[in-house]
PDB file of C-alpha atoms in Angstrom:
ATOM      1  CA  MET O 121     131.923 -92.724 -47.993  1.00 78.00           C
ATOM      2  CA  TYR O 122     128.826 -94.922 -48.265  1.00 94.00           C
ATOM      3  CA  ASP O 123     126.741 -93.255 -45.556  1.00 95.00           C
ATOM      4  CA  GLU O 124     124.007 -91.971 -47.867  1.00 96.00           C
ATOM      5  CA  ARG O 125     123.830 -95.252 -49.757  1.00 96.00           C
ATOM      6  CA  LEU O 126     123.566 -97.177 -46.479  1.00 97.00           C
ATOM      7  CA  ALA O 127     120.845 -94.804 -45.272  1.00 97.00           C
ATOM      8  CA  GLU O 128     118.940 -95.330 -48.535  1.00 97.00           C
ATOM      9  CA  PHE O 129     119.283 -99.119 -48.190  1.00 98.00           C
ATOM     10  CA  SER O 130     117.982 -98.876 -44.620  1.00 98.00           C
ATOM     11  CA  ARG O 131     114.977 -96.788 -45.691  1.00 97.00           C
ATOM     12  CA  GLU O 132     114.140 -99.021 -48.652  1.00 97.00           C
ATOM     13  CA  ARG O 133     114.792-102.456 -47.139  1.00 98.00           C
ATOM     14  CA  LEU O 134     114.498-102.055 -43.347  1.00 98.00           C
ATOM     15  CA  ASP O 135     111.997 -99.208 -42.931  1.00 96.00           C
ATOM     16  CA  GLY O 136     114.805 -96.979 -41.639  1.00 97.00           C
ATOM     17  CA  ARG O 137     115.987 -99.342 -38.898  1.00 96.00           C
ATOM     18  CA  PRO O 138     119.727 -99.375 -38.107  1.00 96.00           C
ATOM     19  CA  ILE O 139     121.687-101.671 -40.409  1.00 97.00           C
ATOM     20  CA  PRO O 140     123.281-104.569 -38.477  1.00 97.00           C
ATOM     21  CA  ASP O 141     127.086-104.442 -38.395  1.00 95.00           C
ATOM     22  CA  ASP O 142     127.642-107.563 -40.488  1.00 96.00           C
ATOM     23  CA  LEU O 143     125.174-106.400 -43.138  1.00 97.00           C
ATOM     24  CA  ARG O 144     126.936-103.030 -43.316  1.00 97.00           C
ATOM     25  CA  VAL O 145     130.293-104.724 -44.010  1.00 96.00           C
ATOM     26  CA  LEU O 146     128.769-107.073 -46.597  1.00 97.00           C
ATOM     27  CA  LEU O 147     126.983-104.249 -48.413  1.00 97.00           C
ATOM     28  CA  VAL O 148     130.077-102.060 -48.625  1.00 97.00           C
ATOM     29  CA  ALA O 149     132.105-105.022 -49.877  1.00 96.00           C
ATOM     30  CA  GLN O 150     129.591-105.600 -52.688  1.00 96.00           C
ATOM     31  CA  TRP O 151     129.540-101.903 -53.598  1.00 97.00           C
ATOM     32  CA  GLU O 152     133.331-101.868 -53.684  1.00 96.00           C
ATOM     33  CA  GLY O 153     133.266-104.780 -56.120  1.00 96.00           C
ATOM     34  CA  ARG O 154     134.834-107.251 -53.689  1.00 94.00           C
ATOM     35  CA  THR O 155     133.754-110.822 -54.373  1.00 93.00           C
ATOM     36  CA  ASP O 156     135.208-112.507 -51.265  1.00 93.00           C
ATOM     37  CA  PHE O 157     131.984-112.433 -49.228  1.00 93.00           C
ATOM     38  CA  ALA O 158     129.779-113.273 -52.211  1.00 91.00           C
ATOM     39  CA  ARG O 159     131.962-116.330 -52.856  1.00 90.00           C
ATOM     40  CA  LEU O 160     131.677-117.482 -49.240  1.00 93.00           C
ATOM     41  CA  LEU O 161     128.022-116.667 -48.553  1.00 95.00           C
ATOM     42  CA  ASP O 162     126.403-116.635 -52.015  1.00 93.00           C
ATOM     43  CA  LEU O 163     124.597-113.350 -51.340  1.00 96.00           C
ATOM     44  CA  ASP O 164     123.760-110.670 -53.898  1.00 96.00           C
ATOM     45  CA  PHE O 165     122.288-107.612 -52.169  1.00 97.00           C
ATOM     46  CA  PHE O 166     119.393-105.722 -53.690  1.00 97.00           C
ATOM     47  CA  GLU O 167     120.181-102.512 -55.502  1.00 94.00           C
ATOM     48  CA  ALA O 168     118.108 -99.363 -55.040  1.00 93.00           C
ATOM     49  CA  GLY O 169     114.692 -99.587 -56.643  1.00 94.00           C
ATOM     50  CA  GLU O 170     114.569-103.383 -56.984  1.00 96.00           C
ATOM     51  CA  VAL O 171     111.063-104.625 -56.234  1.00 96.00           C
ATOM     52  CA  HIS O 172     110.503-106.659 -53.066  1.00 97.00           C
ATOM     53  CA  PRO O 173     109.843-110.252 -54.216  1.00 96.00           C
ATOM     54  CA  LEU O 174     106.552-110.363 -52.297  1.00 97.00           C
ATOM     55  CA  LEU O 175     105.359-107.279 -54.201  1.00 97.00           C
ATOM     56  CA  ASP O 176     106.611-108.307 -57.641  1.00 96.00           C
ATOM     57  CA  THR O 177     103.764-109.361 -59.930  1.00 95.00           C
ATOM     58  CA  SER O 178     105.599-108.638 -63.191  1.00 94.00           C
ATOM     59  CA  TYR O 179     105.895-112.354 -63.978  1.00 93.00           C
ATOM     60  CA  LEU O 180     102.110-112.830 -63.960  1.00 93.00           C
ATOM     61  CA  SER O 181      99.943-112.563 -67.060  1.00 94.00           C
ATOM     62  CA  GLU O 182      96.917-110.246 -67.209  1.00 96.00           C
ATOM     63  CA  LYS O 183      94.683-113.300 -66.885  1.00 96.00           C
ATOM     64  CA  GLU O 184      96.533-114.435 -63.755  1.00 95.00           C
ATOM     65  CA  LEU O 185      96.375-110.928 -62.264  1.00 96.00           C
ATOM     66  CA  ALA O 186      92.605-110.872 -62.835  1.00 95.00           C
ATOM     67  CA  ASP O 187      92.078-114.251 -61.138  1.00 96.00           C
ATOM     68  CA  PRO O 188      90.442-113.715 -57.706  1.00 96.00           C
ATOM     69  CA  GLU O 189      92.488-116.507 -56.099  1.00 96.00           C
ATOM     70  CA  MET O 190      95.709-114.867 -57.313  1.00 96.00           C
ATOM     71  CA  GLN O 191      94.438-111.482 -56.149  1.00 96.00           C
ATOM     72  CA  ALA O 192      93.953-112.928 -52.662  1.00 97.00           C
ATOM     73  CA  VAL O 193      97.493-114.328 -52.657  1.00 96.00           C
ATOM     74  CA  ASN O 194      98.982-111.064 -53.950  1.00 96.00           C
ATOM     75  CA  ALA O 195      97.107-108.993 -51.348  1.00 97.00           C
ATOM     76  CA  ALA O 196      98.317-111.296 -48.562  1.00 97.00           C
ATOM     77  CA  ALA O 197     101.884-111.194 -49.923  1.00 97.00           C
ATOM     78  CA  ALA O 198     101.785-107.384 -49.908  1.00 97.00           C
ATOM     79  CA  GLN O 199     100.799-107.455 -46.233  1.00 98.00           C
ATOM     80  CA  MET O 200     103.601-109.930 -45.472  1.00 98.00           C
ATOM     81  CA  ALA O 201     106.128-107.568 -47.069  1.00 97.00           C
ATOM     82  CA  GLN O 202     105.609-105.291 -44.058  1.00 97.00           C
ATOM     83  CA  TYR O 203     107.282-107.926 -41.871  1.00 98.00           C
ATOM     84  CA  VAL O 204     109.564-109.843 -44.258  1.00 98.00           C
ATOM     85  CA  LYS O 205     112.496-107.508 -44.854  1.00 98.00           C
ATOM     86  CA  LEU O 206     114.457-109.192 -47.620  1.00 98.00           C
ATOM     87  CA  VAL O 207     117.890-107.753 -48.323  1.00 98.00           C
ATOM     88  CA  ALA O 208     119.586-110.168 -50.728  1.00 97.00           C
ATOM     89  CA  LYS O 209     119.200-112.855 -53.322  1.00 96.00           C
ATOM     90  CA  GLY O 210     120.686-116.050 -51.990  1.00 90.00           C
ATOM     91  CA  GLY O 211     119.966-119.495 -50.673  1.00 78.00           C
ATOM     92  CA  ASN O 212     116.895-120.885 -52.426  1.00 86.00           C
ATOM     93  CA  GLY O 213     115.540-117.461 -53.287  1.00 94.00           C
ATOM     94  CA  TRP O 214     115.923-114.431 -51.005  1.00 97.00           C
ATOM     95  CA  VAL O 215     117.104-113.822 -47.440  1.00 97.00           C
ATOM     96  CA  GLY O 216     116.516-111.187 -44.813  1.00 97.00           C
ATOM     97  CA  TYR O 217     114.808-110.566 -41.507  1.00 98.00           C
ATOM     98  CA  TRP O 218     111.425-111.418 -39.954  1.00 98.00           C
ATOM     99  CA  LEU O 219     110.388-108.190 -38.205  1.00 97.00           C
ATOM    100  CA  HIS O 220     106.845-108.891 -37.104  1.00 97.00           C
ATOM    101  CA  PRO O 221     105.764-106.709 -34.143  1.00 96.00           C
ATOM    102  CA  GLY O 222     104.670-109.862 -32.296  1.00 96.00           C
ATOM    103  CA  GLU O 223     108.305-110.993 -31.989  1.00 95.00           C
ATOM    104  CA  PRO O 224     110.118-110.160 -28.720  1.00 93.00           C
ATOM    105  CA  ALA O 225     111.781-106.753 -28.931  1.00 88.00           C
ATOM    106  CA  ASP O 226     114.648-107.833 -26.676  1.00 89.00           C
ATOM    107  CA  ARG O 227     116.133-110.433 -29.025  1.00 88.00           C
ATOM    108  CA  VAL O 228     118.104-110.214 -32.251  1.00 90.00           C
ATOM    109  CA  TRP O 229     116.136-110.114 -35.476  1.00 95.00           C
ATOM    110  CA  HIS O 230     114.993-113.507 -36.717  1.00 95.00           C
ATOM    111  CA  LEU O 231     116.508-114.529 -40.030  1.00 96.00           C
ATOM    112  CA  ILE O 232     114.178-115.625 -42.807  1.00 97.00           C
ATOM    113  CA  GLU O 233     114.451-117.117 -46.266  1.00 96.00           C
ATOM    114  CA  LEU O 234     111.749-116.950 -48.930  1.00 97.00           C
ATOM    115  CA  ASP O 235     112.027-119.491 -51.722  1.00 93.00           C
ATOM    116  CA  THR O 236     110.744-119.119 -55.262  1.00 87.00           C
ATOM    117  CA  GLU O 237     107.593-121.071 -54.326  1.00 87.00           C
ATOM    118  CA  PHE O 238     106.794-118.424 -51.666  1.00 88.00           C
ATOM    119  CA  THR O 239     107.598-120.753 -48.780  1.00 94.00           C
ATOM    120  CA  PHE O 240     109.204-119.209 -45.696  1.00 96.00           C
ATOM    121  CA  TRP O 241     112.142-120.838 -43.918  1.00 93.00           C
ATOM    122  CA  GLY O 242     113.933-119.889 -40.735  1.00 93.00           C
ATOM    123  CA  LEU O 243     117.715-119.651 -40.739  1.00 93.00           C
ATOM    124  CA  ALA O 244     119.834-120.481 -37.693  1.00 93.00           C
ATOM    125  CA  GLY O 245     122.141-117.783 -36.409  1.00 94.00           C
ATOM    126  CA  ARG O 246     122.166-114.381 -34.765  1.00 94.00           C
ATOM    127  CA  THR O 247     123.255-112.448 -37.862  1.00 96.00           C
ATOM    128  CA  LEU O 248     122.743-112.630 -41.607  1.00 97.00           C
ATOM    129  CA  ALA O 249     126.368-113.717 -42.013  1.00 97.00           C
ATOM    130  CA  GLU O 250     125.863-116.579 -39.540  1.00 96.00           C
ATOM    131  CA  GLY O 251     122.622-117.739 -41.125  1.00 95.00           C
ATOM    132  CA  SER O 252     124.091-117.629 -44.607  1.00 96.00           C
ATOM    133  CA  ALA O 253     127.261-119.426 -43.504  1.00 96.00           C
ATOM    134  CA  ALA O 254     125.145-122.133 -41.844  1.00 94.00           C
ATOM    135  CA  GLU O 255     123.249-122.604 -45.125  1.00 93.00           C
ATOM    136  CA  ARG O 256     126.400-122.568 -47.265  1.00 93.00           C
ATOM    137  CA  ALA O 257     128.070-125.135 -44.982  1.00 93.00           C
ATOM    138  CA  ARG O 258     125.824-127.774 -46.541  1.00 88.00           C
ATOM    139  CA  TYR O 259     127.253-127.113 -50.007  1.00 85.00           C
ATOM    140  CA  GLN O 260     130.996-127.141 -49.334  1.00 82.00           C
ATOM    141  CA  ASP O 261     133.497-129.784 -50.409  1.00 83.00           C
ATOM    142  CA  GLU O 262     133.722-130.760 -46.747  1.00 85.00           C
ATOM    143  CA  PRO O 263     130.876-133.279 -46.175  1.00 87.00           C
ATOM    144  CA  ASP O 264     130.569-132.573 -42.425  1.00 91.00           C
ATOM    145  CA  LYS O 265     128.574-129.344 -42.179  1.00 91.00           C
ATOM    146  CA  ARG O 266     129.967-128.646 -38.694  1.00 93.00           C
ATOM    147  CA  ILE O 267     133.536-128.647 -40.006  1.00 94.00           C
ATOM    148  CA  ALA O 268     132.508-126.708 -43.117  1.00 94.00           C
ATOM    149  CA  PHE O 269     130.799-124.069 -40.953  1.00 95.00           C
ATOM    150  CA  ALA O 270     133.883-123.691 -38.742  1.00 96.00           C
ATOM    151  CA  GLN O 271     136.006-123.205 -41.878  1.00 95.00           C
ATOM    152  CA  LEU O 272     133.605-120.574 -43.248  1.00 95.00           C
ATOM    153  CA  ALA O 273     133.510-118.834 -39.857  1.00 96.00           C
ATOM    154  CA  ALA O 274     137.313-118.662 -39.780  1.00 96.00           C
ATOM    155  CA  GLU O 275     137.436-117.204 -43.302  1.00 95.00           C
ATOM    156  CA  LEU O 276     134.749-114.634 -42.468  1.00 96.00           C
ATOM    157  CA  ALA O 277     136.623-113.584 -39.317  1.00 95.00           C
ATOM    158  CA  GLU O 278     139.787-113.055 -41.397  1.00 94.00           C
ATOM    159  CA  LEU O 279     137.754-110.793 -43.703  1.00 94.00           C
ATOM    160  CA  GLY O 280     136.418-108.726 -40.785  1.00 92.00           C
ATOM    161  CA  VAL O 281     133.050-110.361 -40.087  1.00 94.00           C
ATOM    162  CA  PRO O 282     133.464-112.486 -36.949  1.00 93.00           C
ATOM    163  CA  LEU O 283     130.555-114.772 -36.087  1.00 95.00           C
ATOM    164  CA  SER O 284     129.292-115.277 -32.535  1.00 92.00           C
ATOM    165  CA  THR O 285     130.390-118.927 -32.727  1.00 93.00           C
ATOM    166  CA  GLN O 286     132.360-121.320 -34.901  1.00 94.00           C
ATOM    167  CA  ASP O 287     130.304-124.220 -33.545  1.00 94.00           C
ATOM    168  CA  HIS O 288     127.436-125.035 -35.923  1.00 94.00           C
ATOM    169  CA  ASP O 289     125.530-126.833 -33.178  1.00 93.00           C
ATOM    170  CA  ALA O 290     125.641-123.712 -30.958  1.00 93.00           C
ATOM    171  CA  LEU O 291     123.918-121.432 -33.493  1.00 93.00           C
ATOM    172  CA  ASP O 292     120.867-119.560 -32.230  1.00 90.00           C
ATOM    173  CA  ASP O 293     117.864-121.440 -33.587  1.00 88.00           C
ATOM    174  CA  ALA O 294     114.988-119.895 -31.612  1.00 88.00           C
ATOM    175  CA  GLU O 295     111.466-120.462 -32.896  1.00 91.00           C
ATOM    176  CA  TYR O 296     109.390-117.653 -34.323  1.00 94.00           C
ATOM    177  CA  THR O 297     106.755-116.277 -31.965  1.00 95.00           C
ATOM    178  CA  VAL O 298     104.582-115.477 -34.998  1.00 97.00           C
ATOM    179  CA  ASP O 299     105.036-118.179 -37.639  1.00 97.00           C
ATOM    180  CA  PRO O 300     105.357-116.618 -41.128  1.00 97.00           C
ATOM    181  CA  GLU O 301     103.831-119.612 -42.934  1.00 96.00           C
ATOM    182  CA  GLU O 302     100.787-119.646 -40.658  1.00 97.00           C
ATOM    183  CA  LEU O 303     100.356-115.882 -40.914  1.00 98.00           C
ATOM    184  CA  MET O 304     100.537-116.010 -44.716  1.00 97.00           C
ATOM    185  CA  GLU O 305      97.800-118.677 -44.767  1.00 97.00           C
ATOM    186  CA  GLU O 306      95.626-116.618 -42.410  1.00 97.00           C
ATOM    187  CA  LEU O 307      96.066-113.503 -44.562  1.00 98.00           C
ATOM    188  CA  ILE O 308      95.217-115.399 -47.759  1.00 97.00           C
ATOM    189  CA  GLU O 309      92.075-116.798 -46.157  1.00 97.00           C
ATOM    190  CA  ALA O 310      91.050-113.337 -44.958  1.00 97.00           C
ATOM    191  CA  GLU O 311      91.560-111.940 -48.479  1.00 97.00           C
ATOM    192  CA  ARG O 312      89.607-114.839 -49.988  1.00 96.00           C
ATOM    193  CA  GLU O 313      86.753-114.057 -47.636  1.00 96.00           C
ATOM    194  CA  LYS O 314      86.795-110.375 -48.632  1.00 95.00           C
ATOM    195  CA  LEU O 315      86.506-111.479 -52.273  1.00 93.00           C
ATOM    196  CA  GLY O 316      83.664-113.888 -51.533  1.00 91.00           C
ATOM    197  CA  LEU O 317      85.731-116.989 -52.295  1.00 90.00           C
ATOM    198  CA  ARG O 318      84.866-118.892 -49.094  1.00 72.00           C
TER     199      ARG O 318
END
Protein backbone atom coordinates (compact mmCIF):
# COMPACT_ATOMS: atom_id res chain seq x y z
CA MET A 1 0.00 0.00 0.00
CA TYR A 2 2.87 2.37 0.80
CA ASP A 3 5.46 0.90 -1.57
CA GLU A 4 5.75 3.96 -3.82
CA ARG A 5 5.85 6.33 -0.86
CA LEU A 6 8.57 4.23 0.78
CA ALA A 7 10.53 4.17 -2.48
CA GLU A 8 10.24 7.96 -2.73
CA PHE A 9 11.41 8.35 0.89
CA SER A 10 14.37 6.08 0.13
CA ARG A 11 15.32 8.09 -2.97
CA GLU A 12 14.95 11.45 -1.23
CA ARG A 13 16.46 10.65 2.17
CA LEU A 14 18.74 7.62 1.67
CA ASP A 15 19.93 7.98 -1.93
CA GLY A 16 17.86 4.92 -2.88
CA ARG A 17 19.33 2.59 -0.25
CA PRO A 18 17.00 -0.04 1.25
CA ILE A 19 14.95 1.30 4.14
CA PRO A 20 15.82 -0.47 7.43
CA ASP A 21 12.98 -2.60 8.81
CA ASP A 22 12.36 -0.48 11.91
CA LEU A 23 12.29 2.73 9.88
CA ARG A 24 9.78 1.18 7.48
CA VAL A 25 7.42 0.33 10.36
CA LEU A 26 7.82 3.78 11.93
CA LEU A 27 7.19 5.58 8.64
CA VAL A 28 4.04 3.60 7.85
CA ALA A 29 2.76 4.21 11.38
CA GLN A 30 3.20 7.97 10.93
CA TRP A 31 1.51 7.91 7.52
CA GLU A 32 -1.39 5.95 8.98
CA GLY A 33 -1.81 8.62 11.64
CA ARG A 34 -0.77 6.36 14.52
CA THR A 35 0.80 8.30 17.38
CA ASP A 36 2.06 5.37 19.49
CA PHE A 37 5.63 5.42 18.14
CA ALA A 38 5.82 9.21 18.05
CA ARG A 39 4.80 9.26 21.73
CA LEU A 40 7.49 6.73 22.65
CA LEU A 41 10.35 7.94 20.46
CA ASP A 42 9.55 11.62 19.81
CA LEU A 43 10.22 11.29 16.07
CA ASP A 44 8.50 13.22 13.29
CA PHE A 45 9.61 11.90 9.89
CA PHE A 46 10.28 14.26 7.02
CA GLU A 47 7.60 14.60 4.39
CA ALA A 48 8.39 14.62 0.68
CA GLY A 49 10.09 17.80 -0.46
CA GLU A 50 11.22 19.00 2.98
CA VAL A 51 14.67 20.54 2.74
CA HIS A 52 17.59 18.72 4.37
CA PRO A 53 18.58 20.82 7.41
CA LEU A 54 22.19 21.03 6.21
CA LEU A 55 20.98 22.53 2.91
CA ASP A 56 18.38 24.89 4.37
CA THR A 57 19.52 28.52 4.22
CA SER A 58 16.03 30.03 4.30
CA TYR A 59 16.55 31.35 7.83
CA LEU A 60 19.55 33.47 6.77
CA SER A 61 19.28 37.09 5.69
CA GLU A 62 20.71 38.30 2.37
CA LYS A 63 23.56 39.92 4.29
CA GLU A 64 24.36 36.64 6.05
CA LEU A 65 24.20 34.72 2.76
CA ALA A 66 26.67 37.18 1.22
CA ASP A 67 29.14 36.85 4.11
CA PRO A 68 32.18 34.80 2.95
CA GLU A 69 32.49 33.03 6.32
CA MET A 70 28.85 31.93 6.09
CA GLN A 71 29.37 30.90 2.47
CA ALA A 72 32.23 28.64 3.59
CA VAL A 73 30.04 27.06 6.28
CA ASN A 74 27.12 26.58 3.87
CA ALA A 75 29.36 25.00 1.22
CA ALA A 76 30.81 22.60 3.80
CA ALA A 77 27.32 21.78 5.12
CA ALA A 78 26.17 20.96 1.58
CA GLN A 79 29.06 18.51 1.24
CA MET A 80 28.21 16.95 4.61
CA ALA A 81 24.63 16.37 3.45
CA GLN A 82 26.03 13.68 1.14
CA TYR A 83 26.90 11.60 4.21
CA VAL A 84 24.43 12.76 6.88
CA LYS A 85 21.13 11.15 5.90
CA LEU A 86 18.61 12.74 8.23
CA VAL A 87 15.17 11.15 8.27
CA ALA A 88 13.29 12.75 11.17
CA LYS A 89 12.95 15.68 13.50
CA GLY A 90 13.64 14.52 17.01
CA GLY A 91 16.06 14.60 19.89
CA ASN A 92 17.79 17.99 19.96
CA GLY A 93 17.20 18.64 16.28
CA TRP A 94 17.25 15.89 13.64
CA VAL A 95 18.24 12.22 13.53
CA GLY A 96 19.35 9.80 10.87
CA TYR A 97 22.34 7.88 9.60
CA TRP A 98 26.04 8.61 9.04
CA LEU A 99 26.79 7.01 5.66
CA HIS A 100 30.30 8.17 4.90
CA PRO A 101 32.12 5.84 2.46
CA GLY A 102 35.03 5.63 4.91
CA GLU A 103 32.86 3.69 7.38
CA PRO A 104 33.13 -0.13 7.32
CA ALA A 105 30.66 -1.61 4.85
CA ASP A 106 30.17 -4.74 6.96
CA ARG A 107 28.54 -3.03 9.95
CA VAL A 108 25.13 -1.50 10.54
CA TRP A 109 24.70 2.15 9.69
CA HIS A 110 25.93 4.54 12.36
CA LEU A 111 23.21 6.66 13.91
CA ILE A 112 23.70 10.41 14.01
CA GLU A 113 21.97 13.42 15.50
CA LEU A 114 22.39 17.00 14.30
CA ASP A 115 21.39 19.70 16.75
CA THR A 116 20.17 23.19 15.92
CA GLU A 117 23.71 24.55 16.47
CA PHE A 118 24.99 22.21 13.71
CA THR A 119 26.81 19.95 16.15
CA PHE A 120 26.90 16.23 15.35
CA TRP A 121 26.26 13.58 18.00
CA GLY A 122 26.46 9.82 17.82
CA LEU A 123 23.56 7.75 19.10
CA ALA A 124 24.01 4.32 20.68
CA GLY A 125 22.15 1.44 19.11
CA ARG A 126 21.98 -0.68 15.98
CA THR A 127 18.75 0.82 14.65
CA LEU A 128 17.02 4.19 14.63
CA ALA A 129 14.43 2.83 17.07
CA GLU A 130 17.16 1.73 19.48
CA GLY A 131 19.04 5.01 19.28
CA SER A 132 15.89 7.04 19.77
CA ALA A 133 14.74 4.85 22.67
CA ALA A 134 18.17 5.24 24.31
CA GLU A 135 17.83 9.03 24.01
CA ARG A 136 14.23 9.08 25.24
CA ALA A 137 15.13 6.91 28.24
CA ARG A 138 16.76 9.98 29.79
CA TYR A 139 13.47 11.89 29.76
CA GLN A 140 11.07 9.35 31.26
CA ASP A 141 9.44 9.48 34.68
CA GLU A 142 11.71 6.60 35.65
CA PRO A 143 14.98 8.22 36.84
CA ASP A 144 17.16 5.17 36.05
CA LYS A 145 17.75 5.31 32.29
CA ARG A 146 18.50 1.57 32.19
CA ILE A 147 15.07 0.73 33.60
CA ALA A 148 13.41 3.38 31.43
CA PHE A 149 15.08 1.93 28.32
CA ALA A 150 13.94 -1.60 29.18
CA GLN A 151 10.37 -0.29 29.59
CA LEU A 152 10.52 1.51 26.23
CA ALA A 153 11.99 -1.59 24.58
CA ALA A 154 9.14 -3.72 25.92
CA GLU A 155 6.53 -1.25 24.65
CA LEU A 156 8.19 -1.07 21.22
CA ALA A 157 8.28 -4.88 20.98
CA GLU A 158 4.54 -4.99 21.75
CA LEU A 159 3.99 -2.54 18.88
CA GLY A 160 6.01 -4.67 16.44
CA VAL A 161 9.46 -3.07 16.61
CA PRO A 162 11.66 -5.37 18.71
CA LEU A 163 15.07 -4.00 19.66
CA SER A 164 18.24 -6.11 19.61
CA THR A 165 18.49 -5.71 23.40
CA GLN A 166 16.53 -4.45 26.38
CA ASP A 167 19.80 -3.81 28.23
CA HIS A 168 20.83 -0.15 27.86
CA ASP A 169 24.43 -0.97 28.74
CA ALA A 170 24.62 -3.54 25.91
CA LEU A 171 23.70 -1.07 23.15
CA ASP A 172 26.10 -0.89 20.22
CA ASP A 173 28.17 2.24 20.77
CA ALA A 174 30.96 1.82 18.20
CA GLU A 175 33.04 4.88 17.34
CA TYR A 176 32.85 6.52 13.94
CA THR A 177 35.74 5.69 11.63
CA VAL A 178 35.35 9.14 10.05
CA ASP A 179 34.35 11.66 12.72
CA PRO A 180 31.59 13.98 11.43
CA GLU A 181 32.65 16.94 13.59
CA GLU A 182 36.26 16.72 12.41
CA LEU A 183 35.21 16.31 8.78
CA MET A 184 32.91 19.34 8.99
CA GLU A 185 35.79 21.45 10.36
CA GLU A 186 38.12 20.22 7.60
CA LEU A 187 35.53 21.04 4.92
CA ILE A 188 34.93 24.53 6.34
CA GLU A 189 38.66 25.21 6.38
CA ALA A 190 39.00 24.01 2.79
CA GLU A 191 36.12 26.29 1.72
CA ARG A 192 37.65 29.21 3.62
CA GLU A 193 40.89 28.64 1.76
CA LYS A 194 39.09 28.60 -1.60
CA LEU A 195 37.55 31.97 -0.68
CA GLY A 196 40.88 33.43 0.41
CA LEU A 197 39.90 33.65 4.08
CA ARG A 198 43.02 31.93 5.47
